[in-house]
XYZ file of C-alpha atoms in Angstrom:
315
model
C -12.297 21.932 -77.220
C -10.432 21.614 -73.786
C -11.631 18.501 -71.589
C -12.300 19.867 -68.168
C -10.570 17.187 -65.426
C -12.619 15.814 -63.010
C -12.408 16.851 -59.723
C -11.517 14.655 -56.990
C -13.183 12.396 -55.165
C -13.301 13.268 -51.596
C -12.306 10.198 -49.567
C -15.259 7.710 -48.199
C -15.689 4.853 -47.197
C -13.495 2.850 -45.246
C -10.939 5.999 -44.402
C -14.079 8.047 -43.473
C -15.601 5.262 -41.196
C -11.802 5.056 -39.744
C -11.750 8.239 -38.481
C -14.777 8.723 -37.827
C -14.615 5.387 -35.005
C -11.586 7.364 -33.929
C -13.762 10.551 -32.757
C -16.602 9.170 -31.365
C -14.064 7.486 -29.024
C -11.787 10.275 -28.143
C -14.872 12.181 -27.723
C -16.428 9.800 -25.137
C -15.375 10.921 -21.684
C -12.854 8.386 -19.354
C -13.455 8.167 -15.667
C -9.517 8.709 -13.507
C -9.140 8.956 -10.047
C -6.741 10.314 -8.372
C -7.137 9.265 -4.853
C -10.615 9.677 -3.902
C -11.629 11.919 -6.570
C -12.660 11.027 -9.893
C -12.512 13.308 -12.540
C -13.307 13.323 -16.547
C -11.571 13.983 -19.639
C -12.300 14.741 -23.013
C -10.343 14.017 -26.303
C -7.861 11.811 -25.391
C -7.982 8.434 -27.839
C -7.885 5.243 -25.376
C -5.714 2.902 -27.618
C -7.366 -0.135 -26.839
C -5.069 -2.456 -28.171
C -2.240 -0.329 -27.684
C -2.684 -0.309 -23.754
C -3.426 -4.744 -23.576
C -1.027 -5.362 -21.573
C -1.016 -1.953 -19.359
C -5.231 -3.284 -18.724
C -3.468 -6.724 -18.965
C -1.524 -6.121 -15.820
C -3.794 -3.827 -14.102
C -6.861 -5.630 -14.020
C -9.018 -7.090 -10.737
C -7.785 -10.845 -10.953
C -11.605 -11.326 -12.187
C -11.513 -9.523 -15.138
C -7.929 -11.030 -15.648
C -9.345 -15.159 -15.902
C -12.783 -13.417 -16.981
C -11.674 -12.040 -20.020
C -8.853 -14.367 -20.743
C -11.041 -18.144 -19.945
C -13.719 -15.320 -22.747
C -10.728 -15.355 -25.753
C -10.163 -18.926 -24.758
C -13.643 -19.838 -25.809
C -13.955 -18.018 -28.317
C -10.318 -18.776 -30.048
C -12.137 -22.812 -29.895
C -15.293 -21.397 -31.156
C -13.773 -19.955 -34.814
C -11.352 -23.181 -34.508
C -14.118 -25.629 -34.664
C -16.027 -24.076 -36.914
C -12.918 -23.775 -39.424
C -12.549 -27.848 -38.392
C -16.401 -27.638 -39.918
C -16.236 -25.688 -43.309
C -14.125 -28.904 -43.644
C -15.796 -32.096 -44.700
C -14.677 -33.908 -41.644
C -11.416 -33.787 -41.566
C -11.042 -35.203 -38.030
C -10.860 -39.143 -37.538
C -13.180 -41.053 -34.942
C -15.946 -38.497 -34.130
C -18.090 -39.364 -31.192
C -21.661 -40.780 -32.754
C -23.114 -39.936 -28.976
C -21.626 -35.715 -29.264
C -23.369 -33.189 -32.037
C -19.987 -32.780 -34.267
C -20.457 -29.788 -33.313
C -19.477 -29.952 -29.924
C -17.500 -33.189 -30.778
C -15.041 -30.383 -33.125
C -15.160 -27.924 -29.958
C -13.761 -30.113 -27.682
C -11.113 -31.819 -30.966
C -10.259 -27.753 -30.132
C -9.210 -27.487 -26.902
C -7.417 -30.453 -26.984
C -4.857 -29.465 -29.559
C -5.057 -25.779 -28.486
C -3.794 -26.823 -25.661
C -2.007 -29.250 -27.065
C -2.836 -31.916 -24.605
C -3.951 -34.750 -28.105
C -5.452 -37.364 -26.249
C -4.913 -39.697 -29.071
C -8.712 -41.069 -30.111
C -9.519 -38.680 -32.090
C -7.179 -36.655 -34.955
C -6.885 -34.420 -37.959
C -6.924 -36.701 -40.961
C -7.225 -34.616 -44.133
C -4.268 -32.400 -45.647
C -7.064 -29.623 -44.345
C -7.188 -31.042 -40.892
C -3.468 -31.236 -40.401
C -3.245 -27.737 -42.265
C -5.854 -26.358 -39.497
C -3.987 -28.317 -36.316
C -1.074 -26.939 -37.174
C -2.169 -23.177 -37.236
C -4.418 -24.135 -33.674
C -1.256 -25.368 -32.382
C 0.614 -22.095 -33.376
C -1.608 -20.408 -32.174
C -2.011 -21.928 -28.298
C 1.693 -21.636 -28.138
C 1.336 -18.457 -28.078
C -1.227 -17.599 -26.189
C -0.118 -20.245 -23.265
C 3.549 -18.624 -23.431
C 1.741 -14.883 -23.177
C -0.636 -15.553 -20.353
C 2.271 -17.604 -18.690
C 4.516 -14.448 -18.601
C 1.286 -12.392 -18.199
C 0.895 -14.496 -14.514
C 4.084 -14.848 -13.201
C 4.185 -11.084 -13.903
C 1.650 -10.040 -12.164
C 1.568 -12.698 -9.101
C 5.453 -11.302 -9.099
C 5.047 -7.898 -8.634
C 5.617 -5.944 -5.381
C 3.060 -4.669 -3.711
C 3.854 -3.493 -0.707
C 1.140 -2.837 1.888
C 2.313 0.600 3.503
C -1.572 1.572 6.239
C -2.392 5.139 5.982
C -4.038 6.955 8.219
C -7.414 8.239 7.710
C -6.566 11.655 8.014
C -3.962 14.225 8.495
C -3.584 16.317 11.203
C -2.656 19.483 12.073
C -1.746 20.314 15.653
C 1.513 21.711 17.758
C 4.243 19.803 18.174
C 7.112 21.095 20.463
C 5.614 23.941 20.205
C 5.440 24.684 16.404
C 2.716 23.835 14.220
C 3.173 20.979 12.693
C 1.305 18.731 9.735
C 1.633 15.707 11.144
C 1.261 12.147 8.753
C 0.684 8.657 10.311
C 1.222 5.035 8.881
C 2.418 1.455 8.983
C 3.617 -1.896 7.861
C 1.187 -4.078 7.937
C 3.612 -6.916 6.752
C 6.097 -6.268 9.772
C 8.747 -7.405 7.611
C 11.946 -4.926 7.103
C 11.762 -2.312 4.692
C 15.120 -0.784 4.117
C 16.572 2.501 2.520
C 12.929 3.839 3.100
C 12.109 7.302 1.982
C 9.153 9.753 2.478
C 8.385 12.481 0.103
C 4.319 15.574 1.042
C 3.767 17.296 -2.166
C 0.224 19.528 -1.970
C -1.397 19.931 -4.850
C -3.492 23.518 -5.937
C -4.913 25.768 -7.582
C -3.938 29.086 -8.618
C -4.435 31.330 -10.540
C -2.606 33.521 -12.775
C -1.628 37.827 -12.931
C -4.048 36.842 -15.943
C -6.936 34.679 -14.324
C -5.765 31.722 -15.524
C -6.209 28.739 -13.400
C -3.630 26.499 -12.378
C -3.066 23.196 -10.549
C 0.140 24.200 -9.388
C 2.811 21.107 -6.866
C 5.087 21.793 -3.755
C 7.227 19.850 -1.947
C 6.770 19.572 1.815
C 9.506 19.525 3.798
C 9.966 16.298 5.951
C 11.882 16.365 9.582
C 12.342 13.028 8.305
C 12.062 11.908 5.562
C 14.549 8.456 5.287
C 13.800 5.299 7.935
C 16.794 2.902 8.283
C 14.052 -0.020 8.566
C 10.968 0.220 8.290
C 9.471 -2.817 10.782
C 6.207 -0.798 12.888
C 4.898 2.071 12.437
C 5.526 5.577 10.738
C 5.061 9.297 11.340
C 5.579 11.857 8.693
C 6.361 15.574 10.380
C 6.143 18.912 7.951
C 6.639 21.876 10.493
C 4.513 24.803 9.008
C 7.201 27.279 9.140
C 7.775 30.997 6.550
C 9.291 28.147 4.776
C 6.720 26.268 4.085
C 4.213 26.739 1.669
C 0.920 26.005 3.862
C 2.343 29.263 5.873
C -0.641 31.428 6.642
C -3.048 28.760 5.389
C -6.027 28.063 6.978
C -8.765 25.338 6.399
C -10.795 28.049 4.098
C -7.636 28.327 1.904
C -7.229 24.421 1.119
C -10.950 24.961 0.529
C -10.982 27.024 -2.214
C -7.498 26.150 -3.883
C -9.409 22.192 -3.975
C -5.976 21.533 -2.188
C -4.637 18.164 -2.077
C -1.354 15.588 0.137
C 0.405 13.711 -2.261
C 2.526 10.503 -0.540
C 4.699 8.757 -1.481
C 6.931 5.776 0.046
C 9.269 3.661 -1.052
C 11.914 1.436 0.361
C 13.507 -1.918 -0.407
C 12.075 -5.058 0.862
C 14.980 -7.733 2.993
C 12.552 -10.643 1.885
C 12.490 -10.317 -1.830
C 15.012 -7.508 -2.427
C 12.699 -5.530 -4.648
C 11.792 -2.323 -4.270
C 8.366 -1.720 -2.899
C 6.134 1.874 -3.583
C 3.212 3.622 -2.185
C 0.741 6.023 -2.750
C -2.001 8.189 -0.970
C -3.751 11.075 -1.894
C -6.264 13.141 0.601
C -8.217 15.656 0.202
C -8.900 18.919 2.268
C -11.262 17.907 3.007
C -9.419 14.701 4.513
C -6.849 16.942 6.517
C -8.488 17.478 10.455
C -7.117 20.984 11.982
C -6.574 20.937 15.514
C -5.950 18.273 15.876
C -4.173 14.766 17.177
C -3.783 11.251 16.943
C -4.366 8.825 19.656
C -1.333 6.774 21.375
C -1.258 3.293 20.453
C 1.418 2.790 22.190
C 1.490 0.787 25.336
C 2.958 -2.433 27.882
C 0.484 -5.343 27.466
C 0.424 -7.846 30.953
C 4.100 -9.735 30.093
C 5.249 -6.174 29.969
C 6.505 -6.054 25.495
C 5.803 -3.195 24.600
C 2.181 -2.266 22.723
C 1.001 -1.264 19.824
C -2.773 -1.416 19.096
C -3.514 -0.805 15.733
C -7.400 -0.090 16.275
C -6.960 2.862 17.367
C -4.351 3.603 14.823
C -6.777 5.456 12.752
C -8.542 7.363 15.699
C -7.552 11.380 16.161
C -8.701 13.146 19.226
C -9.278 17.249 19.519
C -6.289 19.396 21.372
C -5.375 19.886 24.455
C -7.394 16.014 24.955
């Protein structure tokens, strides 16, 4: 009689649990901010551990230091517990404090490689745990030093962008204008700007796609960007905006994306800045209020309190 062969079992256990966990993470919605808009995405793994450096560089400072303090405290709790398992591995433990608290403080001194000298390992097990903790502390200190330095040294531009782009008549031609300024008043050499429009379009087959077009600027480079800079895009027959109205912007859910870069003369670092405007921000038939005048001392005056003000054409 032929022996029946057993059917292979469907893999379960840890592998199935990991697959289920990964599926839940992919199905969890993620919120992506694009300018003032919030977009939800599904089906992508968040990759917390694989993107840990990126998260450490982009979170707010209070979150960064709070997370670092939490990791520091948890590590010391773990090593204090390991010392407690060893059966009196540390000498000169203070009788005035509870043993877990004394071991926690000793762990802090060891992890930070301070070593005051009063308490020290006195068994082989204690020396082994202290060795592992010192190595962990050295690695943690190196990582924290690198992250803090990278966050502090990362160049940041302080460019101010007007709240509203305007479409007005300039030099007798319909023109899209955006006003910006350098809030630091330092010299940014070789400053350049590029402006794009992103809008939804439908193909002949009825599929909706978001396409982007570059809007040619009248002067896209500034040799010495110190104070303010007005960007002009002439809406002529070659412009992607030719013939478009406010209703067309709304129908296409249009966005204006402005990218500005330059070299900071103070630090010789490359600066980048970006501003995204939605179709709601655009002001048709308006112009910017003039911010230039002469001070009582006879100097050229820029009044940034009016920087974001727009007025209807003809006023």
